[in-house]
PDB file of C-alpha atoms in Angstrom:
ATOM      1  CA  MET Y   1      18.916  86.460  17.066  1.00 46.00           C
ATOM      2  CA  SER Y   2      16.351  86.094  20.204  1.00 46.00           C
ATOM      3  CA  GLU Y   3      12.643  85.575  19.358  1.00 47.00           C
ATOM      4  CA  GLN Y   4      11.781  88.538  21.399  1.00 44.00           C
ATOM      5  CA  GLN Y   5      13.882  90.591  19.079  1.00 44.00           C
ATOM      6  CA  LEU Y   6      11.670  89.039  16.335  1.00 44.00           C
ATOM      7  CA  LEU Y   7       8.513  89.975  17.926  1.00 44.00           C
ATOM      8  CA  ASP Y   8       7.698  93.344  16.405  1.00 45.00           C
ATOM      9  CA  ALA Y   9       8.256  93.806  12.700  1.00 42.00           C
ATOM     10  CA  GLU Y  10       7.695  97.257  12.600  1.00 45.00           C
ATOM     11  CA  GLU Y  11      10.583  97.875  15.108  1.00 47.00           C
ATOM     12  CA  ILE Y  12      12.802  96.428  12.570  1.00 49.00           C
ATOM     13  CA  ALA Y  13      13.972  97.259   9.090  1.00 60.00           C
ATOM     14  CA  ILE Y  14      12.033  95.158   6.219  1.00 64.00           C
ATOM     15  CA  PRO Y  15      14.947  93.708   3.696  1.00 63.00           C
ATOM     16  CA  ASP Y  16      14.173  94.135   0.027  1.00 58.00           C
ATOM     17  CA  ILE Y  17      13.494  90.428  -0.947  1.00 52.00           C
ATOM     18  CA  SER Y  18      13.134  91.236  -4.806  1.00 52.00           C
ATOM     19  CA  GLN Y  19      16.233  89.350  -5.499  1.00 51.00           C
ATOM     20  CA  LEU Y  20      15.798  86.598  -3.273  1.00 50.00           C
ATOM     21  CA  GLU Y  21      15.116  83.046  -4.726  1.00 55.00           C
ATOM     22  CA  ILE Y  22      12.204  81.813  -2.705  1.00 50.00           C
ATOM     23  CA  GLU Y  23      11.138  78.815  -5.004  1.00 54.00           C
ATOM     24  CA  ASP Y  24      13.590  76.482  -6.836  1.00 55.00           C
ATOM     25  CA  ASP Y  25      10.761  74.029  -8.028  1.00 51.00           C
ATOM     26  CA  LYS Y  26      13.208  71.293  -7.798  1.00 58.00           C
ATOM     27  CA  PRO Y  27      11.414  67.810  -6.379  1.00 50.00           C
ATOM     28  CA  VAL Y  28      14.130  66.207  -4.350  1.00 55.00           C
ATOM     29  CA  ASP Y  29      12.390  64.841  -1.860  1.00 67.00           C
ATOM     30  CA  ASN Y  30      11.765  60.891  -2.066  1.00 82.00           C
ATOM     31  CA  PHE Y  31       8.178  59.265  -1.654  1.00 85.00           C
ATOM     32  CA  GLN Y  32       8.895  58.188   2.052  1.00 86.00           C
ATOM     33  CA  SER Y  33       9.514  62.078   2.982  1.00 89.00           C
ATOM     34  CA  GLU Y  34       6.981  63.241   0.731  1.00 92.00           C
ATOM     35  CA  LYS Y  35       4.168  61.328   2.405  1.00 94.00           C
ATOM     36  CA  GLN Y  36       5.579  61.955   6.304  1.00 96.00           C
ATOM     37  CA  GLN Y  37       5.403  65.669   5.604  1.00 96.00           C
ATOM     38  CA  ARG Y  38       1.876  65.595   4.574  1.00 96.00           C
ATOM     39  CA  LEU Y  39       1.196  63.040   7.627  1.00 97.00           C
ATOM     40  CA  LEU Y  40       2.669  66.232   9.854  1.00 98.00           C
ATOM     41  CA  VAL Y  41       0.755  68.585   8.199  1.00 98.00           C
ATOM     42  CA  GLU Y  42      -2.910  67.652   7.192  1.00 97.00           C
ATOM     43  CA  PRO Y  43      -3.998  66.322  10.949  1.00 98.00           C
ATOM     44  CA  LEU Y  44      -3.433  69.556  12.296  1.00 98.00           C
ATOM     45  CA  TYR Y  45      -5.856  71.368  10.081  1.00 97.00           C
ATOM     46  CA  THR Y  46      -8.237  68.248  10.381  1.00 95.00           C
ATOM     47  CA  ASN Y  47      -8.458  68.373  14.006  1.00 96.00           C
ATOM     48  CA  SER Y  48      -8.660  71.407  16.566  1.00 94.00           C
ATOM     49  CA  VAL Y  49      -5.665  70.245  18.606  1.00 95.00           C
ATOM     50  CA  LEU Y  50      -3.805  73.736  18.325  1.00 96.00           C
ATOM     51  CA  THR Y  51      -4.262  77.228  19.420  1.00 89.00           C
ATOM     52  CA  THR Y  52      -5.757  79.441  16.542  1.00 89.00           C
ATOM     53  CA  PRO Y  53      -4.467  80.852  14.435  1.00 96.00           C
ATOM     54  CA  PHE Y  54      -1.263  78.873  13.221  1.00 97.00           C
ATOM     55  CA  VAL Y  55       0.606  78.217  10.314  1.00 97.00           C
ATOM     56  CA  ALA Y  56       1.767  74.650   9.610  1.00 97.00           C
ATOM     57  CA  GLY Y  57       3.645  73.760   6.397  1.00 97.00           C
ATOM     58  CA  ALA Y  58       5.985  71.535   4.899  1.00 96.00           C
ATOM     59  CA  ASN Y  59       9.317  72.126   2.944  1.00 93.00           C
ATOM     60  CA  VAL Y  60       8.848  75.791   2.874  1.00 94.00           C
ATOM     61  CA  GLY Y  61      11.764  78.431   3.047  1.00 93.00           C
ATOM     62  CA  LEU Y  62      12.237  79.647   6.310  1.00 96.00           C
ATOM     63  CA  PHE Y  63      13.903  83.190   5.640  1.00 94.00           C
ATOM     64  CA  TYR Y  64      15.693  84.905   8.723  1.00 92.00           C
ATOM     65  CA  SER Y  65      18.092  86.894   7.247  1.00 87.00           C
ATOM     66  CA  ARG Y  66      18.557  88.238   3.926  1.00 80.00           C
ATOM     67  CA  LYS Y  67      22.107  87.771   3.700  1.00 81.00           C
ATOM     68  CA  GLN Y  68      21.888  83.700   4.855  1.00 86.00           C
ATOM     69  CA  GLU Y  69      20.223  81.030   2.982  1.00 89.00           C
ATOM     70  CA  PRO Y  70      16.818  80.043   4.329  1.00 92.00           C
ATOM     71  CA  LEU Y  71      16.274  77.142   6.348  1.00 95.00           C
ATOM     72  CA  VAL Y  72      13.999  74.149   4.417  1.00 94.00           C
ATOM     73  CA  PRO Y  73      12.230  72.434   7.319  1.00 96.00           C
ATOM     74  CA  ASP Y  74      10.448  69.303   6.497  1.00 96.00           C
ATOM     75  CA  ALA Y  75       7.763  70.378   8.523  1.00 97.00           C
ATOM     76  CA  PHE Y  76       7.033  73.256  10.998  1.00 98.00           C
ATOM     77  CA  ILE Y  77       4.276  74.828  13.306  1.00 98.00           C
ATOM     78  CA  SER Y  78       3.875  78.573  13.988  1.00 98.00           C
ATOM     79  CA  LEU Y  79       1.475  79.601  16.536  1.00 98.00           C
ATOM     80  CA  ASN Y  80      -0.428  82.986  16.740  1.00 97.00           C
ATOM     81  CA  VAL Y  81       0.122  83.786  13.333  1.00 97.00           C
ATOM     82  CA  GLN Y  82      -2.115  84.318  10.290  1.00 95.00           C
ATOM     83  CA  MET Y  83      -1.552  82.534   6.912  1.00 93.00           C
ATOM     84  CA  PRO Y  84      -1.209  85.175   4.493  1.00 90.00           C
ATOM     85  CA  ALA Y  85      -4.439  85.582   1.909  1.00 88.00           C
ATOM     86  CA  ASP Y  86      -2.663  87.049  -0.977  1.00 88.00           C
ATOM     87  CA  TRP Y  87       0.116  84.540  -2.487  1.00 81.00           C
ATOM     88  CA  SER Y  88       0.849  86.610  -5.587  1.00 82.00           C
ATOM     89  CA  GLN Y  89       2.710  88.852  -3.117  1.00 86.00           C
ATOM     90  CA  LYS Y  90       6.078  87.462  -2.730  1.00 81.00           C
ATOM     91  CA  GLN Y  91       6.571  88.080   0.841  1.00 80.00           C
ATOM     92  CA  ASN Y  92       3.695  86.014   1.477  1.00 86.00           C
ATOM     93  CA  ARG Y  93       4.626  82.785  -0.176  1.00 89.00           C
ATOM     94  CA  SER Y  94       7.585  81.814   1.997  1.00 94.00           C
ATOM     95  CA  TYR Y  95       7.828  82.269   6.159  1.00 96.00           C
ATOM     96  CA  PHE Y  96      10.047  85.470   6.360  1.00 94.00           C
ATOM     97  CA  VAL Y  97      10.364  86.005   9.905  1.00 95.00           C
ATOM     98  CA  TRP Y  98      10.144  89.527   9.903  1.00 93.00           C
ATOM     99  CA  GLU Y  99       6.632  89.204   8.106  1.00 93.00           C
ATOM    100  CA  PHE Y 100       5.386  87.076  10.642  1.00 95.00           C
ATOM    101  CA  GLY Y 101       7.130  88.792  13.673  1.00 95.00           C
ATOM    102  CA  LYS Y 102       8.364  85.482  15.181  1.00 96.00           C
ATOM    103  CA  ALA Y 103      10.052  82.432  14.166  1.00 97.00           C
ATOM    104  CA  PRO Y 104       7.613  79.103  14.276  1.00 98.00           C
ATOM    105  CA  GLU Y 105       7.889  76.989  17.697  1.00 98.00           C
ATOM    106  CA  VAL Y 106       8.742  73.775  15.908  1.00 98.00           C
ATOM    107  CA  ALA Y 107      11.066  72.771  13.271  1.00 98.00           C
ATOM    108  CA  ILE Y 108      11.242  68.762  11.944  1.00 98.00           C
ATOM    109  CA  GLU Y 109      13.784  67.522   9.761  1.00 96.00           C
ATOM    110  CA  ILE Y 110      13.261  63.976   7.840  1.00 94.00           C
ATOM    111  CA  VAL Y 111      16.773  62.349   7.133  1.00 90.00           C
ATOM    112  CA  SER Y 112      16.928  61.325   3.528  1.00 81.00           C
ATOM    113  CA  ASN Y 113      20.615  61.354   3.017  1.00 77.00           C
ATOM    114  CA  ARG Y 114      24.008  61.677   4.877  1.00 70.00           C
ATOM    115  CA  LYS Y 115      24.387  65.358   3.523  1.00 75.00           C
ATOM    116  CA  GLY Y 116      21.868  67.099   5.769  1.00 68.00           C
ATOM    117  CA  LYS Y 117      23.849  67.824   8.920  1.00 85.00           C
ATOM    118  CA  GLU Y 118      20.478  67.657  10.731  1.00 90.00           C
ATOM    119  CA  LEU Y 119      22.632  67.219  13.861  1.00 89.00           C
ATOM    120  CA  GLY Y 120      25.158  69.795  13.269  1.00 90.00           C
ATOM    121  CA  ALA Y 121      25.175  72.715  11.260  1.00 91.00           C
ATOM    122  CA  LYS Y 122      21.521  72.618  10.636  1.00 94.00           C
ATOM    123  CA  LYS Y 123      20.975  72.317  14.404  1.00 95.00           C
ATOM    124  CA  GLU Y 124      23.003  75.394  15.351  1.00 95.00           C
ATOM    125  CA  ASP Y 125      21.019  77.143  12.739  1.00 96.00           C
ATOM    126  CA  TYR Y 126      17.548  76.209  14.364  1.00 97.00           C
ATOM    127  CA  ALA Y 127      18.644  77.218  17.594  1.00 97.00           C
ATOM    128  CA  ARG Y 128      20.220  80.576  16.466  1.00 95.00           C
ATOM    129  CA  VAL Y 129      16.952  81.633  14.862  1.00 96.00           C
ATOM    130  CA  GLY Y 130      15.282  80.669  17.943  1.00 97.00           C
ATOM    131  CA  ILE Y 131      13.055  77.333  17.424  1.00 98.00           C
ATOM    132  CA  ALA Y 132      11.420  76.276  20.332  1.00 98.00           C
ATOM    133  CA  TYR Y 133      11.557  72.600  19.763  1.00 98.00           C
ATOM    134  CA  TYR Y 134      13.613  70.876  16.908  1.00 98.00           C
ATOM    135  CA  ALA Y 135      13.044  67.168  15.882  1.00 97.00           C
ATOM    136  CA  VAL Y 136      15.257  64.656  13.628  1.00 96.00           C
ATOM    137  CA  PHE Y 137      13.397  61.574  12.470  1.00 95.00           C
ATOM    138  CA  ASP Y 138      15.627  58.844  10.367  1.00 91.00           C
ATOM    139  CA  PRO Y 139      13.191  56.378   9.046  1.00 87.00           C
ATOM    140  CA  LEU Y 140      15.527  55.283   6.407  1.00 79.00           C
ATOM    141  CA  GLN Y 141      18.251  54.979   8.670  1.00 79.00           C
ATOM    142  CA  GLN Y 142      20.671  57.104   7.154  1.00 76.00           C
ATOM    143  CA  ILE Y 143      22.650  58.465  10.114  1.00 73.00           C
ATOM    144  CA  GLN Y 144      22.457  55.589  12.561  1.00 58.00           C
ATOM    145  CA  GLU Y 145      26.071  55.835  13.993  1.00 56.00           C
ATOM    146  CA  THR Y 146      25.110  59.149  15.205  1.00 53.00           C
ATOM    147  CA  LEU Y 147      21.196  59.011  15.672  1.00 49.00           C
ATOM    148  CA  GLN Y 148      20.515  55.725  17.166  1.00 47.00           C
ATOM    149  CA  MET Y 149      23.445  55.744  20.180  1.00 46.00           C
ATOM    150  CA  ASN Y 150      20.492  54.449  22.133  1.00 49.00           C
ATOM    151  CA  GLY Y 151      18.257  52.812  19.885  1.00 53.00           C
ATOM    152  CA  ALA Y 152      16.252  55.697  18.807  1.00 72.00           C
ATOM    153  CA  LEU Y 153      15.043  56.968  15.523  1.00 90.00           C
ATOM    154  CA  LEU Y 154      13.800  59.981  16.807  1.00 94.00           C
ATOM    155  CA  ARG Y 155      15.804  63.112  18.673  1.00 94.00           C
ATOM    156  CA  VAL Y 156      13.699  65.788  19.965  1.00 97.00           C
ATOM    157  CA  TYR Y 157      15.465  68.917  21.482  1.00 97.00           C
ATOM    158  CA  ALA Y 158      13.921  71.826  23.334  1.00 98.00           C
ATOM    159  CA  LEU Y 159      15.613  75.238  23.445  1.00 98.00           C
ATOM    160  CA  THR Y 160      17.286  76.315  26.668  1.00 97.00           C
ATOM    161  CA  ALA Y 161      19.269  79.360  27.109  1.00 96.00           C
ATOM    162  CA  GLY Y 162      20.043  79.323  23.667  1.00 94.00           C
ATOM    163  CA  LYS Y 163      21.082  75.806  23.169  1.00 96.00           C
ATOM    164  CA  TYR Y 164      19.390  72.522  22.305  1.00 97.00           C
ATOM    165  CA  VAL Y 165      18.893  69.962  25.148  1.00 97.00           C
ATOM    166  CA  GLU Y 166      17.657  66.638  24.314  1.00 96.00           C
ATOM    167  CA  ILE Y 167      14.421  65.441  25.605  1.00 95.00           C
ATOM    168  CA  GLU Y 168      13.255  62.161  26.372  1.00 92.00           C
ATOM    169  CA  SER Y 169      10.237  60.129  25.413  1.00 91.00           C
ATOM    170  CA  PRO Y 170       7.171  60.643  25.714  1.00 93.00           C
ATOM    171  CA  PHE Y 171       8.179  63.526  23.340  1.00 97.00           C
ATOM    172  CA  TRP Y 172       5.628  66.563  24.603  1.00 97.00           C
ATOM    173  CA  LEU Y 173       6.059  69.930  23.484  1.00 98.00           C
ATOM    174  CA  GLU Y 174       4.842  71.577  26.491  1.00 97.00           C
ATOM    175  CA  THR Y 175       4.540  75.400  25.240  1.00 96.00           C
ATOM    176  CA  VAL Y 176       2.889  74.069  21.757  1.00 98.00           C
ATOM    177  CA  GLY Y 177       0.473  71.453  23.630  1.00 97.00           C
ATOM    178  CA  ILE Y 178       1.116  68.669  21.337  1.00 97.00           C
ATOM    179  CA  GLY Y 179       3.618  65.804  21.168  1.00 98.00           C
ATOM    180  CA  LEU Y 180       5.360  63.589  18.774  1.00 98.00           C
ATOM    181  CA  THR Y 181       5.553  59.880  18.477  1.00 97.00           C
ATOM    182  CA  LEU Y 182       6.498  57.288  16.361  1.00 96.00           C
ATOM    183  CA  TRP Y 183       3.734  54.980  14.786  1.00 97.00           C
ATOM    184  CA  THR Y 184       3.671  51.641  12.931  1.00 96.00           C
ATOM    185  CA  GLY Y 185       0.963  51.324  10.413  1.00 96.00           C
ATOM    186  CA  THR Y 186      -0.255  52.254   6.865  1.00 95.00           C
ATOM    187  CA  PHE Y 187      -0.605  55.617   5.717  1.00 95.00           C
ATOM    188  CA  GLU Y 188      -1.858  56.246   2.195  1.00 94.00           C
ATOM    189  CA  GLU Y 189      -1.788  52.462   1.710  1.00 93.00           C
ATOM    190  CA  GLN Y 190       1.748  52.418   2.550  1.00 94.00           C
ATOM    191  CA  PRO Y 191       3.042  50.194   5.675  1.00 96.00           C
ATOM    192  CA  GLY Y 192       5.933  51.568   7.526  1.00 94.00           C
ATOM    193  CA  LEU Y 193       7.163  53.586  10.799  1.00 95.00           C
ATOM    194  CA  TRP Y 194       5.906  57.298  10.676  1.00 97.00           C
ATOM    195  CA  LEU Y 195       6.216  60.160  12.757  1.00 97.00           C
ATOM    196  CA  ARG Y 196       2.878  61.508  14.070  1.00 98.00           C
ATOM    197  CA  TRP Y 197       1.468  64.008  16.325  1.00 98.00           C
ATOM    198  CA  CYS Y 198      -0.268  62.873  19.435  1.00 98.00           C
ATOM    199  CA  ASP Y 199      -2.265  64.410  22.256  1.00 97.00           C
ATOM    200  CA  VAL Y 200      -0.990  64.233  26.072  1.00 96.00           C
ATOM    201  CA  LYS Y 201      -2.051  60.554  26.586  1.00 96.00           C
ATOM    202  CA  GLY Y 202       0.181  59.460  23.252  1.00 96.00           C
ATOM    203  CA  ASP Y 203      -3.027  58.792  21.189  1.00 97.00           C
ATOM    204  CA  VAL Y 204      -2.024  59.691  17.556  1.00 97.00           C
ATOM    205  CA  ILE Y 205      -3.885  62.964  16.248  1.00 98.00           C
ATOM    206  CA  PRO Y 206      -5.927  61.295  13.227  1.00 97.00           C
ATOM    207  CA  THR Y 207      -5.645  62.131   9.584  1.00 97.00           C
ATOM    208  CA  GLY Y 208      -8.991  63.137   7.606  1.00 95.00           C
ATOM    209  CA  LYS Y 209      -9.194  59.609   6.157  1.00 95.00           C
ATOM    210  CA  GLU Y 210      -8.889  58.080   9.900  1.00 96.00           C
ATOM    211  CA  LEU Y 211     -11.291  60.558  11.235  1.00 94.00           C
ATOM    212  CA  SER Y 212     -13.920  59.364   8.160  1.00 92.00           C
ATOM    213  CA  GLU Y 213     -13.332  55.923   8.907  1.00 91.00           C
ATOM    214  CA  ARG Y 214     -13.793  56.295  12.478  1.00 86.00           C
ATOM    215  CA  GLU Y 215     -17.157  57.968  11.396  1.00 85.00           C
ATOM    216  CA  ARG Y 216     -18.364  55.326   9.154  1.00 89.00           C
ATOM    217  CA  GLN Y 217     -17.164  52.477  11.775  1.00 86.00           C
ATOM    218  CA  ARG Y 218     -19.475  54.608  14.594  1.00 84.00           C
ATOM    219  CA  ALA Y 219     -22.185  55.070  12.002  1.00 79.00           C
ATOM    220  CA  GLU Y 220     -22.197  50.895  11.608  1.00 83.00           C
ATOM    221  CA  ARG Y 221     -22.257  50.277  15.104  1.00 88.00           C
ATOM    222  CA  GLU Y 222     -25.018  52.735  15.727  1.00 86.00           C
ATOM    223  CA  GLN Y 223     -26.694  51.243  12.928  1.00 84.00           C
ATOM    224  CA  GLN Y 224     -25.979  47.415  14.337  1.00 87.00           C
ATOM    225  CA  ARG Y 225     -27.252  48.800  17.722  1.00 87.00           C
ATOM    226  CA  ALA Y 226     -30.624  50.167  16.489  1.00 84.00           C
ATOM    227  CA  GLU Y 227     -31.112  46.765  14.211  1.00 85.00           C
ATOM    228  CA  GLN Y 228     -30.340  44.739  17.489  1.00 88.00           C
ATOM    229  CA  GLU Y 229     -32.888  47.036  19.262  1.00 89.00           C
ATOM    230  CA  GLN Y 230     -35.721  46.699  16.616  1.00 88.00           C
ATOM    231  CA  GLN Y 231     -34.984  42.827  16.852  1.00 89.00           C
ATOM    232  CA  ARG Y 232     -35.518  42.841  20.395  1.00 90.00           C
ATOM    233  CA  ALA Y 233     -38.855  45.069  19.933  1.00 86.00           C
ATOM    234  CA  GLU Y 234     -39.812  42.599  17.376  1.00 88.00           C
ATOM    235  CA  GLN Y 235     -39.293  39.698  19.787  1.00 90.00           C
ATOM    236  CA  GLU Y 236     -41.085  41.169  22.365  1.00 91.00           C
ATOM    237  CA  ARG Y 237     -44.100  42.091  20.187  1.00 90.00           C
ATOM    238  CA  LEU Y 238     -43.923  38.329  19.190  1.00 88.00           C
ATOM    239  CA  ARG Y 239     -43.819  37.197  22.662  1.00 91.00           C
ATOM    240  CA  ALA Y 240     -46.499  39.503  23.795  1.00 88.00           C
ATOM    241  CA  GLU Y 241     -48.633  38.399  20.956  1.00 89.00           C
ATOM    242  CA  ASN Y 242     -47.976  34.545  21.826  1.00 91.00           C
ATOM    243  CA  GLU Y 243     -48.999  34.990  25.373  1.00 90.00           C
ATOM    244  CA  GLN Y 244     -52.157  36.771  23.951  1.00 89.00           C
ATOM    245  CA  GLN Y 245     -52.912  34.154  21.948  1.00 90.00           C
ATOM    246  CA  ARG Y 246     -52.460  31.395  24.649  1.00 89.00           C
ATOM    247  CA  ALA Y 247     -54.417  33.287  27.109  1.00 84.00           C
ATOM    248  CA  THR Y 248     -57.170  33.483  24.599  1.00 86.00           C
ATOM    249  CA  ARG Y 249     -57.186  29.643  23.691  1.00 89.00           C
ATOM    250  CA  LEU Y 250     -57.293  28.976  27.226  1.00 84.00           C
ATOM    251  CA  ALA Y 251     -60.157  31.251  27.893  1.00 83.00           C
ATOM    252  CA  GLU Y 252     -62.181  29.398  25.239  1.00 86.00           C
ATOM    253  CA  ARG Y 253     -61.201  25.797  26.312  1.00 86.00           C
ATOM    254  CA  LEU Y 254     -62.622  27.239  29.847  1.00 82.00           C
ATOM    255  CA  ARG Y 255     -65.561  28.445  28.409  1.00 85.00           C
ATOM    256  CA  GLU Y 256     -66.127  25.019  26.380  1.00 83.00           C
ATOM    257  CA  MET Y 257     -65.823  23.233  30.038  1.00 83.00           C
ATOM    258  CA  GLY Y 258     -68.456  25.535  31.208  1.00 78.00           C
ATOM    259  CA  VAL Y 259     -65.961  27.696  33.400  1.00 82.00           C
ATOM    260  CA  ASP Y 260     -66.251  31.654  32.702  1.00 82.00           C
ATOM    261  CA  PRO Y 261     -62.309  32.906  32.814  1.00 76.00           C
ATOM    262  CA  ASP Y 262     -63.280  36.071  33.941  1.00 80.00           C
ATOM    263  CA  THR Y 263     -64.159  34.716  37.500  1.00 78.00           C
ATOM    264  CA  ILE Y 264     -61.574  32.912  38.126  1.00 70.00           C
TER     265      ILE Y 264
END
């Protein structure tokens, strides 16, 4: 199914989804995956880095056919679509391609075990749906014999003529206007290696907490500069005052000697 075929929802029959199971309520992700998913979604809404409107989500069903099981990417981005407002409606609680009128541009899978087939059947499914970019991140080194042939823990693919072609680092997603990078640091008090969005220069897109910390540090620097300026001003005032006192004492001594300081 090509993306062009999905563009106009009015031209395709809307499937009956009343019998579809869209939420299984099964907590199957590990802590690392859960945090990683959040790290891939929150910064996109905290920063103005994507063309609006857009929808970014994690662990949400991607339904592309009523007769096929949904794909459930660990994170995804879909540009030029609006998040449905009424979540009480079943068709608004998952990503139904026929409702949004298009497939997402980006899908990301975070490997947590050896059963996901991220580089096999799942990769083929994403290509068939028309996902422009597909990334596989293996932080727990579950599929090293497949993924780490060249020492990489991250593989990124671009859809070309209906097939995925691997792209090399730096992983810049041209048609989306954002990139992916590996980052070593601490997120939510957990140190480790994380997959993050980045700008064209490779700088990571900050989280809300990181932005707050940057703003706090900036405010502290501004406060320090203001205090330094105040100290310099006070020093200048004292210097000028000392100069004035010295001049006054000198004038008094000259007068005591019978010399008018104003004539000198």
